[in-house]
Coordinates of N, CA and C in Angstrom, one line a residue:
Chain V
A1 N -2.5 -24.4 7.5 CA -3.0 -23.0 7.7 C -1.9 -22.0 7.5
Q2 N -2.2 -20.9 6.9 CA -1.2 -19.8 6.8 C -0.9 -19.2 8.1
S3 N 0.4 -19.0 8.4 CA 0.8 -18.5 9.7 C 2.1 -17.7 9.7
V4 N 2.3 -17.0 10.8 CA 3.6 -16.3 11.0 C 4.1 -16.8 12.4
T5 N 5.3 -17.2 12.4 CA 5.8 -17.8 13.6 C 7.1 -17.0 14.1
Q6 N 7.1 -16.6 15.3 CA 8.2 -16.1 15.9 C 8.6 -17.0 17.1
P7 N 9.6 -17.8 16.8 CA 9.9 -19.0 17.8 C 10.4 -18.5 19.2
D8 N 10.9 -17.3 19.3 CA 11.5 -16.9 20.5 C 10.5 -15.9 21.2
I9 N 10.0 -16.3 22.4 CA 9.1 -15.4 23.1 C 9.8 -14.3 23.8
H10 N 11.0 -14.6 24.3 CA 11.8 -13.6 25.1 C 13.3 -13.8 24.8
I11 N 14.0 -12.8 24.5 CA 15.4 -12.8 24.4 C 16.0 -11.7 25.2
T12 N 17.1 -12.1 25.9 CA 17.9 -11.2 26.7 C 19.2 -11.0 26.1
V13 N 19.7 -9.8 25.9 CA 20.9 -9.5 25.2 C 21.6 -8.4 26.0
S14 N 23.0 -8.5 26.0 CA 23.8 -7.4 26.7 C 23.9 -6.2 25.7
E15 N 23.9 -5.1 26.3 CA 24.1 -3.8 25.6 C 25.4 -3.9 24.8
G16 N 25.3 -3.6 23.5 CA 26.5 -3.7 22.7 C 26.7 -5.0 21.9
A17 N 25.9 -6.0 22.3 CA 26.0 -7.3 21.7 C 25.0 -7.3 20.5
S18 N 25.2 -8.3 19.6 CA 24.3 -8.4 18.4 C 23.0 -9.0 18.8
L19 N 22.0 -8.8 17.9 CA 20.7 -9.3 18.2 C 20.1 -9.9 16.9
E20 N 19.5 -11.0 17.0 CA 18.8 -11.6 15.8 C 17.5 -12.1 16.3
L21 N 16.4 -11.7 15.7 CA 15.1 -12.2 15.9 C 14.6 -13.0 14.7
R22 N 14.0 -14.1 15.0 CA 13.6 -15.0 14.0 C 12.1 -14.8 13.6
C23 N 11.8 -15.0 12.3 CA 10.5 -15.0 11.8 C 10.3 -16.0 10.7
N24 N 9.4 -16.8 10.8 CA 9.1 -17.8 9.7 C 7.6 -17.6 9.3
Y25 N 7.3 -17.8 8.0 CA 5.9 -17.7 7.6 C 5.6 -18.9 6.7
S26 N 4.4 -19.2 6.6 CA 3.9 -20.3 5.7 C 2.8 -19.8 4.8
Y27 N 3.3 -19.2 3.7 CA 2.4 -18.8 2.6 C 2.9 -19.3 1.3
G28 N 2.0 -19.6 0.4 CA 2.5 -20.2 -0.9 C 3.4 -19.3 -1.7
A29 N 3.0 -18.0 -1.9 CA 3.8 -17.1 -2.7 C 4.6 -16.3 -1.8
T30 N 5.5 -15.5 -2.3 CA 6.3 -14.6 -1.5 C 5.4 -13.4 -1.1
P31 N 5.2 -13.3 0.2 CA 4.3 -12.3 0.7 C 5.1 -11.0 0.9
Y32 N 4.4 -10.0 1.3 CA 5.0 -8.7 1.8 C 5.3 -9.0 3.3
L33 N 6.5 -8.5 3.7 CA 7.0 -8.8 5.0 C 7.4 -7.5 5.8
F34 N 7.1 -7.5 7.0 CA 7.3 -6.3 7.9 C 7.8 -6.7 9.2
W35 N 8.6 -5.8 9.8 CA 8.9 -5.9 11.2 C 8.5 -4.6 11.9
Y36 N 7.8 -4.7 13.0 CA 7.3 -3.6 13.8 C 7.9 -3.7 15.2
V37 N 8.1 -2.6 15.9 CA 8.5 -2.5 17.2 C 7.5 -1.8 18.1
Q38 N 7.3 -2.3 19.3 CA 6.3 -1.7 20.2 C 7.0 -1.5 21.5
S39 N 7.2 -0.2 21.8 CA 7.8 0.2 23.1 C 6.7 0.3 24.1
P40 N 7.0 0.1 25.4 CA 6.0 0.2 26.4 C 5.1 1.4 26.3
G41 N 3.8 1.2 26.3 CA 2.9 2.3 26.3 C 2.7 3.0 25.0
Q42 N 3.4 2.5 24.0 CA 3.3 3.2 22.7 C 2.7 2.2 21.6
G43 N 2.3 2.8 20.5 CA 1.8 2.0 19.4 C 3.0 1.4 18.7
L44 N 2.6 0.6 17.7 CA 3.6 -0.1 16.9 C 4.3 0.9 15.9
Q45 N 5.6 0.7 15.7 CA 6.3 1.5 14.7 C 6.9 0.6 13.7
L46 N 6.8 1.0 12.4 CA 7.4 0.1 11.4 C 8.9 0.3 11.4
L47 N 9.6 -0.8 11.4 CA 11.1 -0.8 11.4 C 11.6 -0.9 9.9
L48 N 11.0 -1.9 9.2 CA 11.4 -2.1 7.8 C 10.4 -3.0 7.2
K49 N 10.5 -3.1 5.8 CA 9.6 -3.9 5.1 C 10.3 -4.5 3.8
Y50 N 9.8 -5.6 3.4 CA 10.3 -6.2 2.1 C 9.1 -6.5 1.2
F51 N 9.3 -6.1 0.0 CA 8.3 -6.4 -1.0 C 8.9 -7.2 -2.2
S52 N 10.1 -6.8 -2.6 CA 10.8 -7.5 -3.7 C 12.2 -6.9 -3.8
G53 N 13.0 -7.5 -4.7 CA 14.3 -7.0 -5.0 C 15.3 -7.5 -4.0
D54 N 16.3 -6.6 -3.7 CA 17.4 -7.0 -2.8 C 16.8 -7.6 -1.5
T55 N 17.3 -8.8 -1.2 CA 16.8 -9.6 0.0 C 17.3 -9.1 1.3
L56 N 18.2 -8.2 1.3 CA 18.7 -7.6 2.6 C 18.1 -6.2 2.6
V57 N 17.3 -5.9 3.6 CA 16.7 -4.6 3.6 C 17.1 -3.8 4.9
Q58 N 17.3 -2.6 4.7 CA 17.8 -1.7 5.9 C 16.5 -1.0 6.4
G59 N 16.5 -0.8 7.7 CA 15.4 -0.1 8.3 C 15.9 1.0 9.2
I60 N 15.0 1.5 10.0 CA 15.4 2.6 10.9 C 16.0 2.0 12.2
K61 N 16.7 2.9 12.9 CA 17.3 2.5 14.2 C 18.4 1.5 14.1
G62 N 19.0 1.4 12.9 CA 20.1 0.5 12.7 C 19.7 -1.0 12.5
F63 N 18.5 -1.2 12.3 CA 18.0 -2.6 12.0 C 18.1 -3.0 10.6
E64 N 18.3 -4.3 10.3 CA 18.2 -4.8 9.0 C 17.5 -6.2 9.1
A65 N 17.0 -6.6 7.9 CA 16.4 -8.0 7.9 C 16.8 -8.6 6.5
E66 N 16.8 -9.9 6.6 CA 17.1 -10.7 5.4 C 16.0 -11.6 5.0
F67 N 15.5 -11.5 3.8 CA 14.5 -12.5 3.3 C 15.2 -13.7 2.7
K68 N 14.8 -14.9 3.1 CA 15.4 -16.1 2.6 C 14.2 -16.9 2.1
R69 N 14.0 -17.0 0.8 CA 12.8 -17.7 0.3 C 12.9 -19.2 0.6
S70 N 14.1 -19.7 0.5 CA 14.2 -21.2 0.7 C 13.9 -21.6 2.1
Q71 N 14.0 -20.7 3.0 CA 13.7 -21.0 4.4 C 12.4 -20.4 4.9
S72 N 11.8 -19.7 4.0 CA 10.5 -18.9 4.4 C 10.8 -18.1 5.6
S73 N 11.9 -17.4 5.6 CA 12.2 -16.6 6.8 C 12.5 -15.2 6.5
F74 N 12.4 -14.4 7.5 CA 12.6 -12.9 7.4 C 13.1 -12.5 8.8
N75 N 14.4 -12.8 9.0 CA 15.0 -12.5 10.4 C 15.5 -11.1 10.5
L76 N 15.3 -10.6 11.7 CA 15.7 -9.2 12.0 C 17.0 -9.2 12.7
R77 N 17.9 -8.2 12.4 CA 19.2 -8.2 13.0 C 19.6 -6.8 13.4
K78 N 20.4 -6.7 14.4 CA 21.1 -5.4 14.7 C 22.5 -5.7 15.3
P79 N 23.5 -5.1 14.7 CA 24.9 -5.5 15.1 C 25.2 -5.2 16.5
S80 N 24.7 -4.0 17.0 CA 25.1 -3.6 18.4 C 23.8 -3.0 19.0
V81 N 23.3 -3.7 20.1 CA 22.1 -3.3 20.7 C 22.3 -2.2 21.7
H82 N 21.4 -1.2 21.8 CA 21.4 -0.2 22.7 C 20.3 -0.4 23.7
W83 N 20.4 0.2 25.0 CA 19.4 -0.1 26.0 C 18.0 0.3 25.5
S84 N 17.9 1.3 24.6 CA 16.6 1.8 24.1 C 16.0 0.8 23.2
D85 N 16.7 -0.3 22.8 CA 16.1 -1.3 21.9 C 15.2 -2.3 22.7
A86 N 15.2 -2.2 24.0 CA 14.3 -3.0 24.8 C 12.9 -2.7 24.4
A87 N 12.2 -3.7 23.9 CA 10.8 -3.5 23.4 C 10.3 -4.9 23.0
E88 N 9.1 -4.9 22.4 CA 8.5 -6.1 21.8 C 8.5 -5.9 20.3
Y89 N 8.9 -7.0 19.6 CA 9.1 -6.9 18.2 C 8.1 -7.9 17.5
F90 N 7.5 -7.4 16.5 CA 6.5 -8.2 15.8 C 6.8 -8.3 14.3
C91 N 6.8 -9.5 13.8 CA 6.9 -9.8 12.4 C 5.5 -9.9 11.8
A92 N 5.3 -9.3 10.7 CA 3.9 -9.3 10.1 C 4.0 -9.6 8.6
V93 N 3.0 -10.2 8.1 CA 2.9 -10.6 6.7 C 1.6 -10.2 6.0
S94 N 1.8 -9.7 4.8 CA 0.6 -9.5 3.9 C 0.7 -10.5 2.8
P95 N -0.3 -11.4 2.7 CA -0.1 -12.6 1.8 C 0.1 -12.2 0.4
R96 N -0.5 -11.1 -0.1 CA -0.4 -10.7 -1.5 C -0.6 -9.2 -1.6
R97 N -0.3 -8.7 -2.8 CA -0.5 -7.3 -3.1 C -2.0 -7.0 -3.0
N98 N -2.3 -5.8 -2.5 CA -3.7 -5.4 -2.3 C -4.4 -6.1 -1.1
D99 N -3.7 -6.9 -0.4 CA -4.3 -7.5 0.8 C -3.9 -6.7 2.0
Y100 N -4.8 -6.0 2.5 CA -4.5 -5.0 3.6 C -4.5 -5.7 4.9
K101 N -4.9 -7.0 5.0 CA -4.9 -7.7 6.3 C -3.6 -8.2 6.6
L102 N -3.0 -7.6 7.6 CA -1.7 -8.1 8.0 C -1.9 -9.2 9.1
S103 N -1.1 -10.3 8.9 CA -1.1 -11.3 9.9 C 0.2 -11.2 10.7
F104 N 0.1 -11.1 12.0 CA 1.2 -10.9 12.9 C 1.6 -12.1 13.7
G105 N 2.9 -12.2 13.9 CA 3.4 -13.2 14.8 C 3.1 -12.8 16.3
A106 N 3.4 -13.7 17.2 CA 3.0 -13.5 18.6 C 4.0 -12.5 19.3
G107 N 5.1 -12.2 18.6 CA 6.0 -11.2 19.2 C 7.1 -11.8 20.0
T108 N 8.2 -11.0 20.0 CA 9.4 -11.4 20.8 C 9.8 -10.2 21.7
T109 N 9.8 -10.5 23.0 CA 10.2 -9.4 23.9 C 11.7 -9.4 24.1
V110 N 12.3 -8.3 23.9 CA 13.8 -8.1 24.0 C 14.1 -7.3 25.3
T111 N 14.9 -7.9 26.1 CA 15.4 -7.3 27.3 C 16.9 -7.0 27.1
V112 N 17.3 -5.8 27.4 CA 18.7 -5.4 27.2 C 19.3 -5.2 28.6
R113 N 20.4 -5.9 28.9 CA 21.0 -5.8 30.2 C 22.3 -5.0 30.0
A114 N 22.6 -4.2 31.1 CA 23.8 -3.3 31.0 C 25.1 -4.1 31.0
Chain P
G1 N 2.9 16.2 11.7 CA 1.5 16.4 12.2 C 1.2 15.4 13.3
A2 N 0.0 15.4 13.8 CA -0.4 14.5 14.9 C -0.5 13.1 14.3
G3 N -0.2 12.1 15.2 CA -0.4 10.7 14.9 C -1.8 10.2 15.1
V4 N -1.9 8.9 15.1 CA -3.2 8.3 15.4 C -3.4 8.4 17.0
S5 N -4.6 8.8 17.3 CA -4.9 8.9 18.8 C -6.1 8.0 19.1
Q6 N -6.1 7.5 20.3 CA -7.1 6.6 20.8 C -7.5 7.0 22.2
S7 N -8.8 6.8 22.4 CA -9.3 7.1 23.8 C -10.4 6.2 24.1
P8 N -10.6 5.8 25.4 CA -9.6 6.2 26.5 C -8.4 5.3 26.4
S9 N -7.4 5.6 27.1 CA -6.1 4.8 27.1 C -6.4 3.5 27.9
N10 N -7.2 3.6 28.9 CA -7.5 2.5 29.8 C -9.0 2.5 30.0
K11 N -9.6 1.3 30.0 CA -11.0 1.2 30.3 C -11.3 -0.1 31.1
V12 N -11.8 0.1 32.3 CA -12.2 -1.1 33.1 C -13.7 -1.1 33.2
T13 N -14.3 -2.2 32.9 CA -15.7 -2.3 32.9 C -16.2 -3.6 33.5
E14 N -17.4 -3.7 33.8 CA -18.0 -5.0 34.4 C -18.6 -5.8 33.3
K15 N -18.5 -7.1 33.5 CA -19.0 -8.0 32.5 C -20.5 -7.7 32.3
G16 N -20.8 -7.7 31.0 CA -22.2 -7.4 30.6 C -22.5 -6.0 30.2
K17 N -21.5 -5.1 30.5 CA -21.7 -3.7 30.1 C -21.2 -3.5 28.7
D18 N -21.7 -2.4 28.1 CA -21.2 -2.0 26.7 C -20.1 -1.0 26.9
V19 N -19.2 -1.0 25.9 CA -18.1 -0.1 25.9 C -17.9 0.5 24.5
E20 N -17.4 1.7 24.4 CA -17.1 2.3 23.1 C -15.6 2.8 23.2
L21 N -14.9 2.4 22.1 CA -13.5 2.8 22.0 C -13.4 3.7 20.8
R22 N -12.6 4.8 20.9 CA -12.5 5.8 19.9 C -11.2 5.9 19.2
C23 N -11.2 6.1 17.9 CA -9.9 6.3 17.2 C -10.0 7.5 16.3
D24 N -9.0 8.3 16.4 CA -8.8 9.5 15.5 C -7.6 9.2 14.6
P25 N -7.8 9.0 13.3 CA -6.7 8.6 12.5 C -5.9 9.9 12.0
I26 N -4.9 9.6 11.3 CA -4.1 10.8 10.8 C -4.9 11.4 9.7
S27 N -5.0 12.7 9.7 CA -5.7 13.5 8.8 C -5.3 13.1 7.3
G28 N -6.3 12.8 6.5 CA -6.1 12.5 5.1 C -5.9 11.0 4.8
H29 N -5.8 10.2 5.9 CA -5.7 8.8 5.7 C -7.0 8.2 5.4
T30 N -7.1 7.5 4.3 CA -8.4 7.0 3.9 C -8.7 5.6 4.5
A31 N -7.7 4.9 4.8 CA -7.8 3.6 5.4 C -7.7 3.6 6.9
L32 N -8.5 2.8 7.5 CA -8.5 2.7 9.0 C -8.7 1.2 9.4
Y33 N -7.9 0.8 10.3 CA -8.0 -0.6 10.8 C -8.1 -0.7 12.3
W34 N -8.8 -1.7 12.7 CA -8.8 -2.1 14.2 C -8.2 -3.4 14.3
Y35 N -7.4 -3.6 15.4 CA -6.8 -4.8 15.7 C -7.0 -5.1 17.2
R36 N -6.9 -6.3 17.6 CA -7.0 -6.7 19.0 C -5.7 -7.4 19.4
Q37 N -5.1 -7.0 20.5 CA -3.9 -7.7 21.0 C -4.1 -8.3 22.3
S38 N -4.3 -9.6 22.3 CA -4.5 -10.3 23.6 C -3.1 -10.7 24.2
L39 N -3.1 -10.9 25.5 CA -1.9 -11.2 26.2 C -1.1 -12.3 25.6
G40 N 0.1 -12.1 25.3 CA 0.9 -13.2 24.7 C 0.7 -13.6 23.3
Q41 N -0.2 -12.8 22.6 CA -0.5 -13.1 21.2 C -0.2 -11.9 20.4
G42 N -0.1 -12.2 19.1 CA 0.1 -11.1 18.1 C -1.2 -10.4 17.9
L43 N -1.1 -9.4 17.0 CA -2.3 -8.6 16.7 C -3.3 -9.4 15.8
E44 N -4.5 -9.3 16.1 CA -5.6 -10.0 15.4 C -6.4 -8.9 14.7
F45 N -6.5 -9.0 13.4 CA -7.3 -8.1 12.6 C -8.8 -8.2 12.9
L46 N -9.4 -7.0 13.1 CA -10.8 -7.0 13.4 C -11.7 -6.4 12.3
I47 N -11.3 -5.2 11.8 CA -12.2 -4.6 10.8 C -11.4 -3.5 10.0
Y48 N -11.8 -3.3 8.8 CA -11.1 -2.3 7.9 C -12.1 -1.4 7.2
F49 N -11.7 -0.2 7.2 CA -12.5 0.9 6.5 C -11.6 1.5 5.4
Q50 N -12.2 1.7 4.3 CA -11.5 2.3 3.2 C -12.4 3.3 2.5
G51 N -12.2 4.6 2.7 CA -13.0 5.6 2.1 C -14.5 5.4 2.3
N52 N -15.3 5.4 1.3 CA -16.7 5.2 1.4 C -17.2 3.8 1.1
S53 N -16.2 2.9 0.9 CA -16.5 1.5 0.6 C -17.1 0.8 1.8
A54 N -17.8 -0.2 1.6 CA -18.3 -1.0 2.7 C -17.2 -1.6 3.5
P55 N -17.2 -1.5 4.8 CA -16.1 -2.0 5.6 C -16.0 -3.6 5.5
D56 N -14.8 -4.0 5.7 CA -14.5 -5.4 5.8 C -14.6 -5.8 7.3
K57 N -15.6 -6.5 7.7 CA -15.9 -6.9 9.1 C -15.5 -8.3 9.3
S58 N -14.8 -8.9 8.4 CA -14.5 -10.4 8.5 C -13.8 -10.8 9.8
G59 N -13.1 -9.9 10.4 CA -12.3 -10.2 11.6 C -13.0 -10.1 12.9
L60 N -14.2 -9.5 12.9 CA -15.0 -9.3 14.2 C -15.3 -10.7 14.8
P61 N -15.0 -10.9 16.0 CA -15.1 -12.2 16.6 C -16.6 -12.6 16.9
S62 N -17.5 -11.7 17.1 CA -18.9 -12.1 17.3 C -19.7 -10.9 17.0
D63 N -21.0 -11.1 17.0 CA -22.0 -10.0 16.7 C -22.1 -9.0 17.8
R64 N -21.4 -9.2 18.9 CA -21.3 -8.2 20.0 C -20.4 -7.0 19.6
F65 N -19.6 -7.3 18.6 CA -18.6 -6.3 18.2 C -19.2 -5.5 16.9
S66 N -19.0 -4.2 16.9 CA -19.4 -3.4 15.8 C -18.5 -2.2 15.7
A67 N -18.4 -1.6 14.6 CA -17.6 -0.4 14.4 C -18.2 0.5 13.3
E68 N -18.0 1.7 13.5 CA -18.4 2.7 12.5 C -17.4 3.7 12.3
R69 N -17.4 4.4 11.1 CA -16.5 5.4 10.9 C -17.3 6.6 10.3
T70 N -17.3 7.7 11.0 CA -18.1 8.8 10.6 C -17.3 9.8 9.8
G71 N -17.9 10.2 8.6 CA -17.3 11.3 7.8 C -15.9 10.9 7.3
G72 N -15.7 9.6 7.2 CA -14.4 9.2 6.7 C -13.2 9.5 7.6
S73 N -13.5 9.8 8.9 CA -12.5 10.1 9.8 C -12.5 9.3 11.1
V74 N -13.1 9.8 12.1 CA -13.1 9.2 13.4 C -13.9 7.9 13.4
S75 N -13.4 6.9 14.1 CA -14.0 5.6 14.2 C -14.3 5.2 15.6
T76 N -15.4 4.5 15.8 CA -15.7 4.0 17.1 C -15.9 2.5 17.0
L77 N -15.3 1.8 17.9 CA -15.5 0.3 18.1 C -16.3 0.1 19.3
T78 N -17.4 -0.6 19.1 CA -18.4 -0.8 20.2 C -18.4 -2.3 20.5
I79 N -18.3 -2.6 21.8 CA -18.4 -4.0 22.3 C -19.6 -4.0 23.2
Q80 N -20.6 -4.8 22.8 CA -21.8 -4.9 23.7 C -21.7 -6.1 24.6
R81 N -22.3 -6.0 25.7 CA -22.4 -7.1 26.7 C -21.0 -7.8 26.9
T82 N -20.1 -7.0 27.3 CA -18.7 -7.4 27.4 C -18.5 -8.7 28.2
Q83 N -17.6 -9.5 27.7 CA -17.2 -10.7 28.4 C -15.7 -10.6 28.9
Q84 N -15.3 -11.5 29.8 CA -14.0 -11.4 30.3 C -13.0 -11.7 29.2
E85 N -13.3 -12.5 28.2 CA -12.4 -12.8 27.1 C -12.2 -11.6 26.2
D86 N -13.0 -10.6 26.3 CA -12.8 -9.4 25.5 C -11.6 -8.5 26.1
S87 N -11.2 -8.9 27.2 CA -10.0 -8.1 27.8 C -8.8 -8.2 26.9
A88 N -8.3 -7.1 26.5 CA -7.2 -7.0 25.5 C -6.8 -5.6 25.3
V89 N -5.8 -5.4 24.5 CA -5.5 -4.0 24.0 C -6.0 -3.9 22.6
Y90 N -6.8 -2.9 22.4 CA -7.4 -2.6 21.1 C -6.6 -1.5 20.4
L91 N -6.1 -1.8 19.2 CA -5.2 -0.9 18.5 C -5.9 -0.5 17.2
C92 N -5.7 0.8 16.9 CA -6.2 1.4 15.7 C -5.0 1.8 14.9
A93 N -5.2 1.7 13.6 CA -4.1 2.1 12.7 C -4.8 2.8 11.5
S94 N -4.0 3.7 10.8 CA -4.5 4.3 9.6 C -3.4 4.3 8.6
S95 N -3.8 4.4 7.3 CA -2.8 4.5 6.2 C -3.4 5.3 5.1
Q96 N -2.6 5.7 4.1 CA -3.1 6.5 3.0 C -3.9 5.7 2.1
G97 N -3.9 4.4 2.1 CA -4.7 3.6 1.3 C -4.6 2.1 1.7
G98 N -5.4 1.2 1.2 CA -5.4 -0.1 1.6 C -4.2 -1.0 1.1
D99 N -3.5 -0.5 0.1 CA -2.4 -1.3 -0.3 C -1.3 -1.5 0.8
P100 N -0.9 -2.7 1.0 CA 0.1 -2.9 2.1 C 1.4 -2.1 1.9
A101 N 1.6 -1.6 0.7 CA 2.8 -0.8 0.5 C 2.7 0.5 1.2
N102 N 1.5 0.9 1.6 CA 1.2 2.1 2.4 C 1.4 1.7 3.9
E103 N 2.3 2.4 4.5 CA 2.6 2.1 5.9 C 1.4 2.3 6.8
Q104 N 1.1 1.4 7.7 CA 0.1 1.6 8.7 C 0.7 2.2 9.9
F105 N 0.1 3.3 10.3 CA 0.5 4.0 11.5 C -0.4 3.7 12.7
F106 N 0.1 3.2 13.8 CA -0.7 2.7 14.9 C -0.8 3.8 16.0
G107 N -2.0 3.7 16.6 CA -2.2 4.5 17.8 C -1.6 3.7 19.0
P108 N -1.7 4.4 20.2 CA -1.1 3.7 21.4 C -2.0 2.7 22.0
G109 N -3.2 2.6 21.5 CA -4.1 1.5 22.0 C -5.0 1.9 23.2
T110 N -6.1 1.1 23.3 CA -6.9 1.2 24.5 C -6.8 -0.2 25.2
R111 N -6.4 -0.1 26.5 CA -6.4 -1.4 27.3 C -7.7 -1.6 27.9
L112 N -8.4 -2.6 27.5 CA -9.8 -2.9 28.1 C -9.7 -4.1 29.1
T113 N -10.2 -3.9 30.2 CA -10.2 -4.9 31.3 C -11.7 -5.1 31.6
V114 N -12.1 -6.4 31.5 CA -13.5 -6.7 31.8 C -13.5 -7.6 33.1
L115 N -14.1 -7.0 34.1 CA -14.1 -7.7 35.4 C -15.2 -8.7 35.6

């Protein structure tokens, strides 16, 4: 079955440390890939997306993600975490162009300690 | 301009009652989506509206769920005879079109609790 997996349910990181969130997908072709962030009491906000081209994509709030076809992965990274980055992060996949149905991973909750 | 808004923000109801959840999309957005977010799970697609086309209802979990979109704008998700397993956060999103290249903008959600 096609799926999106975020292996880490919860990650705790110190402020100023680096952060990496993992995302793996199982789709036959290269899908469209997204990372969203959900802060408490707020809706999801798009951080970045990958459709084609350069496999390292830059997003908002200092985040970046790298698409690795061989590993079917789209991991999210930030070099230096701020306390405001504490939130829940979702990886999402659209299997093909014109497919509006996004499939979401279960999410990773990030806690930032001082 | 204003983002996607949803009402109510919280709804507590008794098992067996009907509930209506409202979504006001961003003005001019032709595509509207409903998702359900259950505890510890990712978002689950429920239904999709695009302009005047017939909606894609393939994600609705049962015939107790229905949705409509009036005048290509406001949408209402109705759950009849609510069950405890319907407890979740219901999220609405809108975009300029159905192509995934068009960013989906999400509302803050309605938290539904069925007692």
